[in-house]
mmCIF file of C-alpha atoms in Angstrom:
data_model
loop_
_atom_site.group_PDB
_atom_site.id
_atom_site.type_symbol
_atom_site.label_atom_id
_atom_site.label_comp_id
_atom_site.label_asym_id
_atom_site.label_seq_id
_atom_site.Cartn_x
_atom_site.Cartn_y
_atom_site.Cartn_z
ATOM 1 C CA VAL A 221 172.580 122.031 188.469
ATOM 2 C CA MET A 222 170.846 120.940 185.641
ATOM 3 C CA MET A 223 168.717 118.979 186.982
ATOM 4 C CA MET A 224 167.803 122.342 188.082
ATOM 5 C CA ALA A 225 167.571 123.506 185.625
ATOM 6 C CA VAL A 226 165.532 121.562 183.729
ATOM 7 C CA ILE A 227 162.781 121.811 186.416
ATOM 8 C CA SER A 228 163.473 126.489 185.728
ATOM 9 C CA ILE A 229 163.105 125.443 182.511
ATOM 10 C CA SER A 230 159.224 122.467 182.874
ATOM 11 C CA ALA A 231 157.322 124.509 186.006
ATOM 12 C CA MET A 232 157.760 127.693 183.331
ATOM 13 C CA THR A 233 156.925 126.052 180.097
ATOM 14 C CA PHE A 234 153.085 124.409 182.104
ATOM 15 C CA ALA A 235 152.841 127.654 183.446
ATOM 16 C CA SER A 236 152.671 129.406 179.751
ATOM 17 C CA CYS A 237 150.410 126.759 178.518
ATOM 18 C CA ASP A 238 147.982 128.091 180.310
ATOM 19 C CA ASN A 239 144.782 129.677 177.810
ATOM 20 C CA ASP A 240 144.376 133.212 179.648
ATOM 21 C CA ASP A 241 141.801 134.704 177.328
ATOM 22 C CA ASP A 242 140.516 137.514 178.854
ATOM 23 C CA GLU A 243 139.152 138.780 176.151
ATOM 24 C CA PRO A 244 134.962 138.626 176.316
ATOM 25 C CA VAL A 245 133.485 136.134 174.758
ATOM 26 C CA ASN A 246 130.289 137.558 172.736
ATOM 27 C CA THR A 247 127.342 135.049 172.796
ATOM 28 C CA LEU A 248 124.960 138.145 171.829
ATOM 29 C CA LYS A 249 124.500 137.602 167.367
ATOM 30 C CA LEU A 250 124.606 141.247 167.226
ATOM 31 C CA ASN A 251 124.449 141.965 163.345
ATOM 32 C CA PRO A 252 126.686 144.005 162.108
ATOM 33 C CA ALA A 253 128.944 143.539 164.413
ATOM 34 C CA LYS A 254 131.217 146.414 163.182
ATOM 35 C CA VAL A 255 129.935 150.142 161.986
ATOM 36 C CA GLU A 256 131.758 152.316 160.433
ATOM 37 C CA ILE A 257 130.117 156.187 160.993
ATOM 38 C CA ALA A 258 130.119 160.027 160.587
ATOM 39 C CA PRO A 259 129.211 162.479 162.859
ATOM 40 C CA LYS A 260 125.554 162.922 163.487
ATOM 41 C CA ALA A 261 124.150 159.574 161.013
ATOM 42 C CA THR A 262 123.026 156.651 162.639
ATOM 43 C CA SER A 263 123.324 152.628 162.469
ATOM 44 C CA THR A 264 120.995 150.197 163.480
ATOM 45 C CA VAL A 265 122.554 146.960 165.245
ATOM 46 C CA THR A 266 120.265 143.990 165.360
ATOM 47 C CA ILE A 267 120.320 141.805 168.074
ATOM 48 C CA GLY A 268 119.676 138.153 166.332
ATOM 49 C CA SER A 269 119.766 135.991 170.084
ATOM 50 C CA GLY A 270 119.066 136.991 173.890
ATOM 51 C CA MET A 271 116.087 138.139 176.369
ATOM 52 C CA THR A 272 114.553 141.423 176.596
ATOM 53 C CA PRO A 273 114.765 143.474 178.394
ATOM 54 C CA PHE A 274 118.766 144.921 177.222
ATOM 55 C CA THR A 275 121.118 147.089 178.365
ATOM 56 C CA VAL A 276 123.802 148.640 176.381
ATOM 57 C CA ARG A 277 126.369 150.985 177.411
ATOM 58 C CA SER A 278 128.790 153.215 175.028
ATOM 59 C CA SER A 279 132.460 152.852 176.218
ATOM 60 C CA ASN A 280 133.047 156.898 174.830
ATOM 61 C CA THR A 281 130.319 158.428 174.744
ATOM 62 C CA LYS A 282 132.157 161.676 173.589
ATOM 63 C CA VAL A 283 132.743 159.182 170.189
ATOM 64 C CA ALA A 284 128.743 158.053 169.604
ATOM 65 C CA THR A 285 125.603 157.207 171.909
ATOM 66 C CA VAL A 286 124.197 154.081 171.873
ATOM 67 C CA LYS A 287 119.871 153.057 172.421
ATOM 68 C CA SER A 288 118.123 149.934 171.965
ATOM 69 C CA LYS A 289 114.341 149.151 171.954
ATOM 70 C CA GLY A 290 113.330 145.506 171.952
ATOM 71 C CA LYS A 291 116.334 143.987 169.533
ATOM 72 C CA THR A 292 117.343 146.951 167.956
ATOM 73 C CA ILE A 293 120.618 149.243 168.568
ATOM 74 C CA THR A 294 120.958 152.892 167.643
ATOM 75 C CA ILE A 295 123.576 154.421 167.391
ATOM 76 C CA THR A 296 124.966 158.025 166.575
ATOM 77 C CA GLY A 297 127.637 159.106 165.840
ATOM 78 C CA VAL A 298 129.188 162.593 167.317
ATOM 79 C CA ALA A 299 132.510 163.116 166.955
ATOM 80 C CA GLU A 300 136.218 160.593 165.584
ATOM 81 C CA GLY A 301 137.135 158.624 167.736
ATOM 82 C CA SER A 302 136.252 154.852 168.823
ATOM 83 C CA ALA A 303 134.613 153.114 170.960
ATOM 84 C CA VAL A 304 132.942 149.902 171.153
ATOM 85 C CA VAL A 305 128.869 149.269 173.092
ATOM 86 C CA LYS A 306 128.592 147.051 175.166
ATOM 87 C CA VAL A 307 125.282 145.330 174.751
ATOM 88 C CA THR A 308 123.462 142.779 177.842
ATOM 89 C CA ASP A 309 120.489 140.245 177.836
ATOM 90 C CA LYS A 310 118.540 140.065 180.973
ATOM 91 C CA SER A 311 120.076 136.931 181.671
ATOM 92 C CA LYS A 312 123.799 138.410 181.196
ATOM 93 C CA GLN A 313 124.839 137.379 177.800
ATOM 94 C CA THR A 314 127.268 139.913 176.729
ATOM 95 C CA GLY A 315 127.971 141.359 172.710
ATOM 96 C CA GLN A 316 130.058 144.545 171.720
ATOM 97 C CA VAL A 317 130.311 146.102 168.546
ATOM 98 C CA ILE A 318 132.984 148.272 167.494
ATOM 99 C CA VAL A 319 131.917 151.834 166.334
ATOM 100 C CA THR A 320 134.438 153.551 164.288
ATOM 101 C CA VAL A 321 133.725 156.880 163.199
#
């Protein structure tokens, strides 16, 4: 019985040591990476790495909209709340900007 307990604990220890970081890794350099703006105001973010063209997407267009031109992203506040702007380049590298309106 004692041996089974030791084996069970060992199995749980190995399973819990797994490195399961599901958070996306920002491979694109975005400056700034966090933006606070008022509704109807705009903020620009510079893409410091990656290959054009870039695609940009807001996680919540009721809070913030986004467009890009070259290596510049323009974020416009719509209403109070938070959103994440995801940026992807030609080679599928990604980055995120945290937006608070």
